[in-house]
Short mmCIF file of C-alpha atoms in Angstrom, two decimals:
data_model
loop_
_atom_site.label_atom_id
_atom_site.label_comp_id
_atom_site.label_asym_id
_atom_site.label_seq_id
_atom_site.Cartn_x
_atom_site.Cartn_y
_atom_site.Cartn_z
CA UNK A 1109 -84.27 -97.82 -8.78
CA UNK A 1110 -81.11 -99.90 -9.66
CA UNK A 1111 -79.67 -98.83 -12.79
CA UNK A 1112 -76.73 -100.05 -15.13
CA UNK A 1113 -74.78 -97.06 -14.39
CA UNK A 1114 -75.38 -97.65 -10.41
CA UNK A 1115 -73.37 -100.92 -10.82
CA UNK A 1116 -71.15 -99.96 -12.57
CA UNK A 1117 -70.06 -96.99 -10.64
CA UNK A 1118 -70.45 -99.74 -7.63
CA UNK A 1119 -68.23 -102.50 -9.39
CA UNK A 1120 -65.27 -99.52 -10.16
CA UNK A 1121 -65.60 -98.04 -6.08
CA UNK A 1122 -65.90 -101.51 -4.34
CA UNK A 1123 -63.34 -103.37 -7.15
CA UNK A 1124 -60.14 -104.71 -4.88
CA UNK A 1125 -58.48 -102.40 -7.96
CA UNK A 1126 -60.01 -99.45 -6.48
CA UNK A 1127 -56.61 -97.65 -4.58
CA UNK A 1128 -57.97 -98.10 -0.59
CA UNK A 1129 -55.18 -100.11 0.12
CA UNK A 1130 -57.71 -102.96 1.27
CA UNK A 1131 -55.20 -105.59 0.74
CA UNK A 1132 -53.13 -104.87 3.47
CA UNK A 1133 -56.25 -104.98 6.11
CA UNK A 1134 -57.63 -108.26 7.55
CA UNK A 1135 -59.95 -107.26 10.62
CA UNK A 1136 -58.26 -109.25 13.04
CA UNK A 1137 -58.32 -112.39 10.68
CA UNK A 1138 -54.37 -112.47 10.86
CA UNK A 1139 -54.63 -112.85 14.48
CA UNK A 1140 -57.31 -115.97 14.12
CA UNK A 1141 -55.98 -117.87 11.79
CA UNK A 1142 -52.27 -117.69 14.04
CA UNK A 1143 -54.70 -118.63 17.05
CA UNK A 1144 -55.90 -121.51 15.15
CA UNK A 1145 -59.52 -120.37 14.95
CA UNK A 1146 -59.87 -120.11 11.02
CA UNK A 1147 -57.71 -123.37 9.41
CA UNK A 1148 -59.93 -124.29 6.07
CA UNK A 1149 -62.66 -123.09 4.06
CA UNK A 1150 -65.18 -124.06 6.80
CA UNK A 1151 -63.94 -122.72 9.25
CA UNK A 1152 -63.33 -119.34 7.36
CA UNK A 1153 -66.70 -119.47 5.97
CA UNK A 1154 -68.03 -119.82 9.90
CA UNK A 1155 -65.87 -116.60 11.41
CA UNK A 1156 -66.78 -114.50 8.31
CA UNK A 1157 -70.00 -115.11 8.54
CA UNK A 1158 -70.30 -114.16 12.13
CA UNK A 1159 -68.53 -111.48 11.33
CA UNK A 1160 -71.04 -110.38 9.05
CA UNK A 1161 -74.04 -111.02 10.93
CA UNK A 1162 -72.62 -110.09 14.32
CA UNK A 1163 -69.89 -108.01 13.56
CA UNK A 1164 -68.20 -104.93 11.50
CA UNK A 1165 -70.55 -106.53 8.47
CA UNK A 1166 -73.48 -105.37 9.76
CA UNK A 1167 -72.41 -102.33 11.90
CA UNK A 1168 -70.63 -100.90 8.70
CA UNK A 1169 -73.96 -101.74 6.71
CA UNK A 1170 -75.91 -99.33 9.52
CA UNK A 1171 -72.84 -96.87 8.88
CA UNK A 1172 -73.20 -96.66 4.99
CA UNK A 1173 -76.94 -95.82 5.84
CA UNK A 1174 -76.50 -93.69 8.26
CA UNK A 1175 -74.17 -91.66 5.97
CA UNK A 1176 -76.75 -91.90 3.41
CA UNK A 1177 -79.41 -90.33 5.33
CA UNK A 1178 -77.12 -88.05 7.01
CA UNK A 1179 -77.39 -84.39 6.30
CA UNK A 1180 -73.77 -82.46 5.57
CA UNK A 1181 -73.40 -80.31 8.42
CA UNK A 1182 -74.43 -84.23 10.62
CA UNK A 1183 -71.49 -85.89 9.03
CA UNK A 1184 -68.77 -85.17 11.45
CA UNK A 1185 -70.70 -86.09 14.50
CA UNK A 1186 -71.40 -89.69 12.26
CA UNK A 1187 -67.85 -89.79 11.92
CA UNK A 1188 -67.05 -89.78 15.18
CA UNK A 1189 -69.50 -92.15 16.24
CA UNK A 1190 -68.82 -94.09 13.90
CA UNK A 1191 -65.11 -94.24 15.49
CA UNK A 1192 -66.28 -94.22 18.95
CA UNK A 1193 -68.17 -97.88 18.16
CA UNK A 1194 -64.64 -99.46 16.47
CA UNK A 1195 -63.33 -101.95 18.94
CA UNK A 1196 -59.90 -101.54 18.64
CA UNK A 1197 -56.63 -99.06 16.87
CA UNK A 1198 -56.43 -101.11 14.13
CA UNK A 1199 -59.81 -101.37 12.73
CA UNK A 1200 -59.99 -97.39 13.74
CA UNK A 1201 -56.76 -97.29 11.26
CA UNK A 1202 -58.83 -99.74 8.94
CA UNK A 1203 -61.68 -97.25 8.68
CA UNK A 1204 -59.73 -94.05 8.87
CA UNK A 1205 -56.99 -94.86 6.10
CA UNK A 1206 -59.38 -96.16 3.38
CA UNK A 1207 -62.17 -94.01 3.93
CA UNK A 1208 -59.34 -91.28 3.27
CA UNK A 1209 -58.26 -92.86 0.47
CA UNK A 1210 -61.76 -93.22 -0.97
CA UNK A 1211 -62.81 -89.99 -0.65
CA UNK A 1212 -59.91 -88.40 -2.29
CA UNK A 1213 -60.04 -90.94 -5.14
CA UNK A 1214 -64.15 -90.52 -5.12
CA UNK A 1215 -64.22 -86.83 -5.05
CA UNK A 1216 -61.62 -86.44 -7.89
CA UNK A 1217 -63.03 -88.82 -9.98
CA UNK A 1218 -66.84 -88.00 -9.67
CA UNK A 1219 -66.75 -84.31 -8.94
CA UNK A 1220 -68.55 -84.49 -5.61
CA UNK A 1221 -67.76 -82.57 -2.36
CA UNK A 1222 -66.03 -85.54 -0.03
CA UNK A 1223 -64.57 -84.66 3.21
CA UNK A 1224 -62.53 -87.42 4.89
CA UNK A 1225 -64.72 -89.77 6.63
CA UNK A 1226 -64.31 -93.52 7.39
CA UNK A 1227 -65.05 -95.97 4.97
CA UNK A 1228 -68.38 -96.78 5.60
CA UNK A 1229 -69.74 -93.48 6.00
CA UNK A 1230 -67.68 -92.18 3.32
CA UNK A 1231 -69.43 -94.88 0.96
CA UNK A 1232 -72.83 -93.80 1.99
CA UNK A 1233 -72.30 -90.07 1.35
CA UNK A 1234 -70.87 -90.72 -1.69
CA UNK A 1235 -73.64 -93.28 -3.12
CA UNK A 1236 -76.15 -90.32 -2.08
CA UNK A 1237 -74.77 -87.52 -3.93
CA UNK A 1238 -74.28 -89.47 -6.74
CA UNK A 1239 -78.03 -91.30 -6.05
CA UNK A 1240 -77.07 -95.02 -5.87
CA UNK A 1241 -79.43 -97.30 -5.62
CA UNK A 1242 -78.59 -97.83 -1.47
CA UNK A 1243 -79.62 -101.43 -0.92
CA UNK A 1244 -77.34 -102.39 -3.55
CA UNK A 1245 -74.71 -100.30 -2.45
CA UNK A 1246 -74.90 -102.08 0.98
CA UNK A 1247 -74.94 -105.33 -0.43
CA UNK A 1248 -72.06 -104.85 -2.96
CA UNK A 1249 -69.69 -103.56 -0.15
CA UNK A 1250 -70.52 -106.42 2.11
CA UNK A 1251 -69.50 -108.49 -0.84
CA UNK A 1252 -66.64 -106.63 -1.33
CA UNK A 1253 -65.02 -107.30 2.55
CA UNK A 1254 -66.26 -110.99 2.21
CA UNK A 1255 -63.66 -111.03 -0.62
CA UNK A 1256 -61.11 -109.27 0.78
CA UNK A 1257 -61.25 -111.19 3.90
CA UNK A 1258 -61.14 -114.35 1.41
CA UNK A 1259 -58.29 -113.10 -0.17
CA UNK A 1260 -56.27 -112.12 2.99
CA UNK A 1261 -56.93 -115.67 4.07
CA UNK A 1262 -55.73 -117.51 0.85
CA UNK A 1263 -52.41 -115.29 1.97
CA UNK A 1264 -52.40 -116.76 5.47
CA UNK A 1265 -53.42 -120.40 4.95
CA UNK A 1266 -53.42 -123.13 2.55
CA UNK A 1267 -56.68 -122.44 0.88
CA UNK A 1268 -57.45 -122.97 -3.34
CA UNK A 1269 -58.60 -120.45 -5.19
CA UNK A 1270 -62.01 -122.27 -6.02
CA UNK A 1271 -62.35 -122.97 -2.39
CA UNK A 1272 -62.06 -119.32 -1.55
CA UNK A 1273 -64.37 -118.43 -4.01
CA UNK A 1274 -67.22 -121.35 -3.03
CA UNK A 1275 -66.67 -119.19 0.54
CA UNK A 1276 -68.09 -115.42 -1.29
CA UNK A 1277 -70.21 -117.66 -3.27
CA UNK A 1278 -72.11 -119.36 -0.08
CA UNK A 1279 -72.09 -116.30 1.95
CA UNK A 1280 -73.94 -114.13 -1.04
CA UNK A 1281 -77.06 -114.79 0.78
CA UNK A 1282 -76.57 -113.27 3.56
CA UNK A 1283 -74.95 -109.98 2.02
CA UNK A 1284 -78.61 -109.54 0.86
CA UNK A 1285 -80.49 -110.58 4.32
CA UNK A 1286 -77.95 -108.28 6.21
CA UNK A 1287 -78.16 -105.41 3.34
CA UNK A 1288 -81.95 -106.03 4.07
CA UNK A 1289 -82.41 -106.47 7.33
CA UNK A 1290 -80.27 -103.05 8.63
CA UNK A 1291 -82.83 -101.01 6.34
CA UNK A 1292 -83.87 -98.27 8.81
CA UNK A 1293 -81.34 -98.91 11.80
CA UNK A 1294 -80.28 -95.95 13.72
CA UNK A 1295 -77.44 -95.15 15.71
CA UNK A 1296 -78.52 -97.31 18.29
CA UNK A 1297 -78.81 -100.06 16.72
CA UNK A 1298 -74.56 -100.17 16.43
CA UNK A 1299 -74.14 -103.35 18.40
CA UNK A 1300 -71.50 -106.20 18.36
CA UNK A 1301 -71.53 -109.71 19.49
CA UNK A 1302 -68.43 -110.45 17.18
CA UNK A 1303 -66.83 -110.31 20.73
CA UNK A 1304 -63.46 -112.99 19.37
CA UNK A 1305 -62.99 -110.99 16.19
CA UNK A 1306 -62.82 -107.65 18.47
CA UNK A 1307 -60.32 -109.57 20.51
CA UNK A 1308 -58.42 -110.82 17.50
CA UNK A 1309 -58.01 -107.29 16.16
CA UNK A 1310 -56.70 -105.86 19.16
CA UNK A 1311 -54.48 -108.68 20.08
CA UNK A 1312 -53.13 -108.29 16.35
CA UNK A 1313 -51.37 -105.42 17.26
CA UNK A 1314 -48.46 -106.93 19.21
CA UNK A 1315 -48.21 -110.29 16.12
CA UNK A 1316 -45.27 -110.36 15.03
CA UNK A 1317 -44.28 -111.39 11.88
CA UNK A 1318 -47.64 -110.19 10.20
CA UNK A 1319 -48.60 -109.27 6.93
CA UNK A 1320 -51.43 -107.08 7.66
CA UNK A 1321 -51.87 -104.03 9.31
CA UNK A 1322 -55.22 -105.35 11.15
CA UNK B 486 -90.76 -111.12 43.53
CA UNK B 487 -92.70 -108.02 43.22
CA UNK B 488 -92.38 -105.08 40.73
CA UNK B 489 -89.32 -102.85 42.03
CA UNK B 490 -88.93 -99.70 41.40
CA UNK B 491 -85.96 -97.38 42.25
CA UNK B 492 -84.49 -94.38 41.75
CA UNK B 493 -81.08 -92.14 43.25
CA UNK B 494 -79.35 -89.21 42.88
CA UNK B 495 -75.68 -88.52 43.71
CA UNK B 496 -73.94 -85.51 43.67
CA UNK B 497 -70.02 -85.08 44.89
CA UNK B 498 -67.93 -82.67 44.90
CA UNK B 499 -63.96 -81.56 45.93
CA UNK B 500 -63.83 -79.79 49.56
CA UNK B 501 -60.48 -79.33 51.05
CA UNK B 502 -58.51 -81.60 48.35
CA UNK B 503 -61.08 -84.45 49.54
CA UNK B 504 -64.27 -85.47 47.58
CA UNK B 505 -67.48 -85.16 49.76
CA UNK B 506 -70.95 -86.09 49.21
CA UNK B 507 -73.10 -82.64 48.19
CA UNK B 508 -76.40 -83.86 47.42
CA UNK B 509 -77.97 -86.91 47.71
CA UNK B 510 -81.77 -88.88 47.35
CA UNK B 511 -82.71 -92.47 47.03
CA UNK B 512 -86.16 -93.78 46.59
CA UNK B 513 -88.15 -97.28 46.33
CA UNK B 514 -85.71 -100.16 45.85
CA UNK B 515 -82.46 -98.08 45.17
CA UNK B 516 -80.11 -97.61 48.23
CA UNK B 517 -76.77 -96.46 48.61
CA UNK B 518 -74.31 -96.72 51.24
CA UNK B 519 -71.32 -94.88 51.81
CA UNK B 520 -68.20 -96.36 53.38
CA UNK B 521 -65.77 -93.84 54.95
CA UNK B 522 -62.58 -93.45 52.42
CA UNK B 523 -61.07 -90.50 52.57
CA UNK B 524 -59.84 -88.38 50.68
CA UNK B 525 -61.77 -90.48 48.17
CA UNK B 526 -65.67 -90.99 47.51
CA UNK B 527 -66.81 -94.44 47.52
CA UNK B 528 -70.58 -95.06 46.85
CA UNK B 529 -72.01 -98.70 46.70
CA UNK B 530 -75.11 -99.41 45.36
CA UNK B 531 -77.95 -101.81 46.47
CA UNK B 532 -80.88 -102.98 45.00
CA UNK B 533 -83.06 -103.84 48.19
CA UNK B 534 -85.26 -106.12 45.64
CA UNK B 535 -82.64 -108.28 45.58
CA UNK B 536 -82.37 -108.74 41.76
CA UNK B 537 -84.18 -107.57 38.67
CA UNK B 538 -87.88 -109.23 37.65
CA UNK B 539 -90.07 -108.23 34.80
CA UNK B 540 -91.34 -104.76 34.90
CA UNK B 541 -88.60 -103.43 37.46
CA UNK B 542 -87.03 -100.12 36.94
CA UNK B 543 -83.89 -98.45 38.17
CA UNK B 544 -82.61 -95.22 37.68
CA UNK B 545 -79.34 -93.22 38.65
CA UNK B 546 -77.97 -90.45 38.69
CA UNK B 547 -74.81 -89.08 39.33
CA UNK B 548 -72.52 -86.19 39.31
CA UNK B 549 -68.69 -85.79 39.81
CA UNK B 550 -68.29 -82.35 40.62
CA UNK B 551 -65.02 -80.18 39.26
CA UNK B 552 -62.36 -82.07 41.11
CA UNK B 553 -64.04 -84.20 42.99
CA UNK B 554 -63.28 -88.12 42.70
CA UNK B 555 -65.67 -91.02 43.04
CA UNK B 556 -65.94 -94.84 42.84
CA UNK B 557 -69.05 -96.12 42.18
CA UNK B 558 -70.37 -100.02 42.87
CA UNK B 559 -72.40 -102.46 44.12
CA UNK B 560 -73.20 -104.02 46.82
CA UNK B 561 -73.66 -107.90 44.99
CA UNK B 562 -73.57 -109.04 41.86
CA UNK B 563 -76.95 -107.66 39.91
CA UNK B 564 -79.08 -110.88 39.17
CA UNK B 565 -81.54 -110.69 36.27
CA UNK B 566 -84.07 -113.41 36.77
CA UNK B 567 -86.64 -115.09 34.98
CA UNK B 568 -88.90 -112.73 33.81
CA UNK B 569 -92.58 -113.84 32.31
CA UNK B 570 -93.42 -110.61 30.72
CA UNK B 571 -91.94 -107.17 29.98
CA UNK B 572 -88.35 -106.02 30.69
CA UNK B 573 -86.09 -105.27 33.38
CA UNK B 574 -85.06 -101.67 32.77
CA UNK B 575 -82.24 -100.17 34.36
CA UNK B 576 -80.68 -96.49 33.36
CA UNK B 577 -77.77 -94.61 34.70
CA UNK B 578 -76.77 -91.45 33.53
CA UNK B 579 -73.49 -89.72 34.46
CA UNK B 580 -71.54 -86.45 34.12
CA UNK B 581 -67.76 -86.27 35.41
CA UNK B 582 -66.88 -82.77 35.30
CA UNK B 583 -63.58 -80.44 34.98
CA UNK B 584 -60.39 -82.75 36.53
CA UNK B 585 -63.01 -85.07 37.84
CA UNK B 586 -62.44 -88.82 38.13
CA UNK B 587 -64.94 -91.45 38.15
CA UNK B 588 -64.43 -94.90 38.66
CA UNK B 589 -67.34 -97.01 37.91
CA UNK B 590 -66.67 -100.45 38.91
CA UNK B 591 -69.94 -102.29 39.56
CA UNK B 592 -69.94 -106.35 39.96
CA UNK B 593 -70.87 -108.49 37.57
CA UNK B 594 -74.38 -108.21 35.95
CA UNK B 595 -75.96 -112.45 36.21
CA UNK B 596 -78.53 -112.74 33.67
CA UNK B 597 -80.85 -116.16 34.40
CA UNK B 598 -82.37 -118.35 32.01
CA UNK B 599 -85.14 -116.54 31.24
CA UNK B 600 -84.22 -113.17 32.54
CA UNK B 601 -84.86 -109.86 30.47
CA UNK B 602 -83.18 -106.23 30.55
CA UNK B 603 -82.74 -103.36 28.87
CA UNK B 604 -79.67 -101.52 30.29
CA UNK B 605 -78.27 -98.09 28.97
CA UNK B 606 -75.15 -96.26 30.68
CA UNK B 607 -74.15 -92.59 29.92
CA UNK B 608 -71.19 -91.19 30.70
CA UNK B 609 -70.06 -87.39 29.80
CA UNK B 610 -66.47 -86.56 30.68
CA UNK B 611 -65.56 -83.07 31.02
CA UNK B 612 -62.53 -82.78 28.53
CA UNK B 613 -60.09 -83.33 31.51
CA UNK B 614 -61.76 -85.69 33.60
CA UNK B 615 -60.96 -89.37 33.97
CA UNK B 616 -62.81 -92.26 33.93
CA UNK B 617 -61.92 -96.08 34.81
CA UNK B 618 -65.41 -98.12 33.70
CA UNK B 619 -65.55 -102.34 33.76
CA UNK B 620 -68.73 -103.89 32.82
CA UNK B 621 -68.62 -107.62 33.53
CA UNK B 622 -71.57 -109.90 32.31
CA UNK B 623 -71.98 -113.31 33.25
CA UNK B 624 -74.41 -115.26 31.03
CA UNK B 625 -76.07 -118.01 32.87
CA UNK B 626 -74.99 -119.87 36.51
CA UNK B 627 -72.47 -121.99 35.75
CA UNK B 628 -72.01 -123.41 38.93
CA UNK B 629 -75.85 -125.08 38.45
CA UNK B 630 -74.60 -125.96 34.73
CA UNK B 631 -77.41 -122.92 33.43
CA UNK B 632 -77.29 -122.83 29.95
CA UNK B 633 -79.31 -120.05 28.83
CA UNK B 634 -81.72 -121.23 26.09
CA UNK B 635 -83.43 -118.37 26.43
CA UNK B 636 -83.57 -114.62 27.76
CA UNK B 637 -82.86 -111.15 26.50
CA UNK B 638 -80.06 -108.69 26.75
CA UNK B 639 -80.10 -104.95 25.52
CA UNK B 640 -76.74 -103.34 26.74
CA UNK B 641 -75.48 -99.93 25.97
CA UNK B 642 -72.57 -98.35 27.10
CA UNK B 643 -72.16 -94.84 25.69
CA UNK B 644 -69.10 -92.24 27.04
CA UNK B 645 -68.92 -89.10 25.25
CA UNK B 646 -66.10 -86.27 26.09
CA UNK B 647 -66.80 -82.72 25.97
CA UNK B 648 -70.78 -83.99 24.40
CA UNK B 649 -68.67 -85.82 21.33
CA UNK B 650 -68.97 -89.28 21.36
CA UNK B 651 -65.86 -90.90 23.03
CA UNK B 652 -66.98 -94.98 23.29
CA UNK B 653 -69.64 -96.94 22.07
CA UNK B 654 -70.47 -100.04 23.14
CA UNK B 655 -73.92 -102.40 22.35
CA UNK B 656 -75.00 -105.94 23.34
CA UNK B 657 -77.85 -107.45 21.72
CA UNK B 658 -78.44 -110.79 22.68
CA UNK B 659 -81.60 -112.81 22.70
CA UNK B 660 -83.15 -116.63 22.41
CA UNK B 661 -80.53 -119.37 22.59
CA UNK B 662 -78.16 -117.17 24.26
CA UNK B 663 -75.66 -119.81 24.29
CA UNK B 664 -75.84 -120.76 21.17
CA UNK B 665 -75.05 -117.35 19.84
CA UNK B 666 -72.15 -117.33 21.84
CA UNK B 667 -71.01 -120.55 20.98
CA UNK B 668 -70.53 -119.34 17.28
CA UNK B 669 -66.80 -118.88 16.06
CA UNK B 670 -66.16 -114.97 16.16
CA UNK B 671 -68.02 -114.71 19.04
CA UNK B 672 -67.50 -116.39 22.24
CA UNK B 673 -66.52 -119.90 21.59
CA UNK B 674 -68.41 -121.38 24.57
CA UNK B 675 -67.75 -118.47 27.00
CA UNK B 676 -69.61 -118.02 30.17
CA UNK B 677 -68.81 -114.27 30.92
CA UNK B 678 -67.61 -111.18 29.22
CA UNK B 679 -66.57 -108.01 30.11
CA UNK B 680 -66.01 -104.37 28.79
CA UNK B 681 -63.50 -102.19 30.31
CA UNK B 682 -62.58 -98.73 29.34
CA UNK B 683 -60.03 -96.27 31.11
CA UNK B 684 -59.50 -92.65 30.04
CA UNK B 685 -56.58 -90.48 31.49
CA UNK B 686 -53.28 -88.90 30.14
CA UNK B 687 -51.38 -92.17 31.25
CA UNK B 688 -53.65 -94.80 29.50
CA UNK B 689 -50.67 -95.44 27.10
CA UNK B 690 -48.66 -96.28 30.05
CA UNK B 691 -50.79 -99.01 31.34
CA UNK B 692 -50.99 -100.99 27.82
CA UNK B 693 -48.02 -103.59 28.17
CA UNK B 694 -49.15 -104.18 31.53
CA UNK B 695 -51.87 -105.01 30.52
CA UNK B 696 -51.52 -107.16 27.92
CA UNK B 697 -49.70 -109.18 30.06
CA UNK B 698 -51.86 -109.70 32.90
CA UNK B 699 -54.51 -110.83 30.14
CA UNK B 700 -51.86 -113.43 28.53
CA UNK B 701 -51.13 -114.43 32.22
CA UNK B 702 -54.94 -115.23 32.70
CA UNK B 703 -56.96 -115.32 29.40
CA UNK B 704 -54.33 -115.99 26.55
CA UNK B 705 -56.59 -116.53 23.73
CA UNK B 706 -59.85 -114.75 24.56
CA UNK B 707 -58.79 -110.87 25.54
CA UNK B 708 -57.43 -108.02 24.28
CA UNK B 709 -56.53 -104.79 24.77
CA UNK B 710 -55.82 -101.45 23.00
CA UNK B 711 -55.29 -98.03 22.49
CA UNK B 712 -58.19 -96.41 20.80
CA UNK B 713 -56.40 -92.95 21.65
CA UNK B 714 -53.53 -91.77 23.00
CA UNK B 715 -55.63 -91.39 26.36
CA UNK B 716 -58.24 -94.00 25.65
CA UNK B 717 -57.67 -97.38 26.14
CA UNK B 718 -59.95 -100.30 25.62
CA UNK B 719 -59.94 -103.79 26.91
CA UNK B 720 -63.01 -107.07 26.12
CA UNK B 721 -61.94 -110.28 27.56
CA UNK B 722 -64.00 -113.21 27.70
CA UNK B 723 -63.92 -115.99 30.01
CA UNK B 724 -65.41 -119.64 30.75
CA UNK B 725 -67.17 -118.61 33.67
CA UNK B 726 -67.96 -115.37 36.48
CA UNK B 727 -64.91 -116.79 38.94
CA UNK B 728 -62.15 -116.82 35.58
CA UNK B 729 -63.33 -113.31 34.66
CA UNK B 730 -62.86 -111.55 38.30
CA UNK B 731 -59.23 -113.48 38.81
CA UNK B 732 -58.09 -111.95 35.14
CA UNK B 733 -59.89 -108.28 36.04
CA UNK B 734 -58.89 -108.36 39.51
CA UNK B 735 -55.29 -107.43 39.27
CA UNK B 736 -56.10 -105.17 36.07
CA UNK B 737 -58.49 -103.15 37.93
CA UNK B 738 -56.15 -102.80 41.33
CA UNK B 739 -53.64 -101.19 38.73
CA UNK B 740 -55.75 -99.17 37.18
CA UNK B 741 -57.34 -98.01 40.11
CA UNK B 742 -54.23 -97.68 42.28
CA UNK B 743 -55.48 -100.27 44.85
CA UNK B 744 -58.59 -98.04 45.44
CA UNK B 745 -60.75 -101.19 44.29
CA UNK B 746 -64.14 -101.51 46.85
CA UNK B 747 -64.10 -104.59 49.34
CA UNK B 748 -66.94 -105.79 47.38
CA UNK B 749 -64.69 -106.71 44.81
CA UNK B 750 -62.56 -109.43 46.95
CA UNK B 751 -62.74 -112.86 46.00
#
């Protein structure tokens, strides 16, 4: 059962002031919006989206379950599956560097036993231990990547601050419908059609000049 | 077409500083022919059915022994046709073992409007074997302007090292096939996709080459990348079956060392 305390300990973990260095990620949306595929709000709105419903949205929504579920002595095998699915360095560095910097942060600040992970795993572990309501957990921190992929965009492109925020805004549904639907998913279920957003993040790696590190 | 069902089992291994068949057992609609390439072991793969229906089932089985090295693929391109009920289901499971190398270069997997299959591939390296893997998919015939509206694709690719989990790979695609892949972030209109992977101490040394074979052919639509220092990973996508072999062609002949099979020729 959701309580007050569950979002607000969400709100403070998932809050772009949290220190995991999201800021300086984009999952490859650098690389789309210099090959022209993201150019306004609609467009943005379309390749988040897919990204969410085909993509590292709802493969990191299986992860923060998985981690959930996962027994302690299971959790290094997760990680490394979880690793083995990331399609490219980048988004492996993604994971890796903010999943470190949440569990140190996490582990500090709530007293609970953290060992690195990446992100998403890291997230469900943590919303376990400290018994998080974990639907809303998984919908909060899909929210919280539609934002920061809003926000690395309004860095990248001519895009208002209202528009970027009509973009979260519309996309709130399906936060919930993919927080909903991955209820249950296994391992096997990690699948990816987000095939150009795989493709953007690896060709990232050789843009130059960038502001983001994926 | 009538239910097919097939199974094999391979087994090579390193004799003499060549690579030599040790054991080996086909049955139903799963053949396999072996052209003579020394010191290398070349194994090509038919399915006598002639493509993949409703209800069929194939199942491999292979072993690289310690040392031994083998190239693994098929005799045509594996087409998945209309299927009225059930699933295709095709398995291959595959252990390269200490110094072993595997390459595993079958052609490209033609799913028909219609057609249905559930494919899993596992791969377990020994900790110092090598593996070169492609996995080209080509949705639809293009050349009879097939659009699929409607058929079913379960993929999984799975390569673990020393039993830890190395690569992971999943397709999930069903319905409006097209239409999925029309979307944004995902293939833009593309006909055909493929998967490669390539695991050996020089993987690093291949990357720049690489990427510039894939600006040469694909510019916008692959990529590739070092997931470890001996991993590397490439997806490209491509309008049709014909764009995809002329980009992997010259990416496999390096990676292979010009070992690729005839079969693979334009």
């Amino acid at each position: 059962m959701t309580t007050d305390t569950d979002l607000l300990i969400l709100a403070q973990w998932l809050s772009p002031a949290y220190p995991l260095g999201a800021f300086a990620w984009s999952q490859g949306l650098e690389m789309a919006v210099a090959d022209g595929h993201v150019t306004d709000a609609a467009t943005l709105r379309d390749w988040v989206a897919d990204t969410l419903e085909h993509g590292a949205g709802r493969s990191d929504a299986i992860l923060i379950r998985l981690g959930h579920a996962c027994e302690a002595d299971a959790l290094a095998r997760l990680n490394e599956t979880a690793l083995a699915f990331a399609p490219s360095q980048e988004r492996r560095l993604e994971m890796t560097r903010q999943g470190t910097a949440f569990c140190k942060t996490t582990a500090a600040t709530s007293r609970i036993d953290l060992p690195d992970m990446v992100l998403p795993v890291a997230l469900g572990r943590a919303a376990r231990l400290t018994g998080l309501d974990l639907d809303l957990t998984v919908a909060l921190y899909l929210q919280s990547q539609v934002s920061n992929l809003v926000s690395a965009a309004q860095r990248l492109m001519a895009l208002g601050q209202t528009e970027g925020q009509g973009v979260v805004a519309g996309l709130r549904p399906l936060c919930r419908t993919i927080a909903e639907a991955t209820r249950g998913a296994g391992e096997d279920d990690l699948y990816s059609a987000a095939y150009l957003a795989d493709i953007a993040s690896m060709r990232h790696e050789t843009l130059q000049p960038r502001l983001f590190q994926s | 077409m009538p239910r097919a069902d097939g199974q094999g089992w391979l087994s090579v291994k390193a004799r003499d500083g060549q690579s030599v068949l040790d054991r080996f057992r086909t049955r139903g609609a799963l053949k396999m022919l072996f052209p003579v390439r020394t010191p290398r072991a070349e194994a090509i793969l038919i399915n006598t059915a002639g493509g993949l229906t409703g209800g069929d089932r194939l199942q491999l089985s292979v072993e690289v022994q310690a040392g031994a090295h083998l190239t693994m693929t098929t005799q045509a391109a594996e087409r998945v046709y209309r299927a009225r009920e059930d699933t295709a289901r095709v398995t291959s499971d595959i252990t390269v073992g200490a110094g072993a190398h595997l390459s595993w270069l079958p052609q490209e997997l033609i799913v028909y409007e219609g057609g249905a299959l559930d494919r899993r591939l596992a791969i377990d390296l020994d900790a110092s074997a090598s593996l070169l893997m492609v996995e080209p998919v080509i949705f639809g015939r293009r050349a009879m302007a097939e659009t699929l509206r409607a058929g079913h694709l379960s993929d999984r690719i799975r390569v673990s090292r020393a039993g830890r989990p190395l690569y992971l790979d999943g397709t999930e695609l069903h319905g409006d096939i097209a239409a999925t892949l029309a979307r944004r972030a995902l293939g833009q209109g593309a006909g055909a996709m493929a998967s490669l992977l390539y695991v050996a101490p020089d993987a690093g040394a291949h990357l720049d080459a690489l990427r510039a074979a894939l600006r040469a052919a694909l510019p916008a639509t692959g990529g590739a990348s070092l997931l470890a220092p001996d991993t590397l990973a490439l997806r490209c996508l491509a309008e049709d079956g014909f764009a995809l072999r002329a980009a992997l062609l010259p990416i496999l002949d390096r990676l292979s060392r010009d070992t690729l099979p005839a079969s693979w020729r334009l």
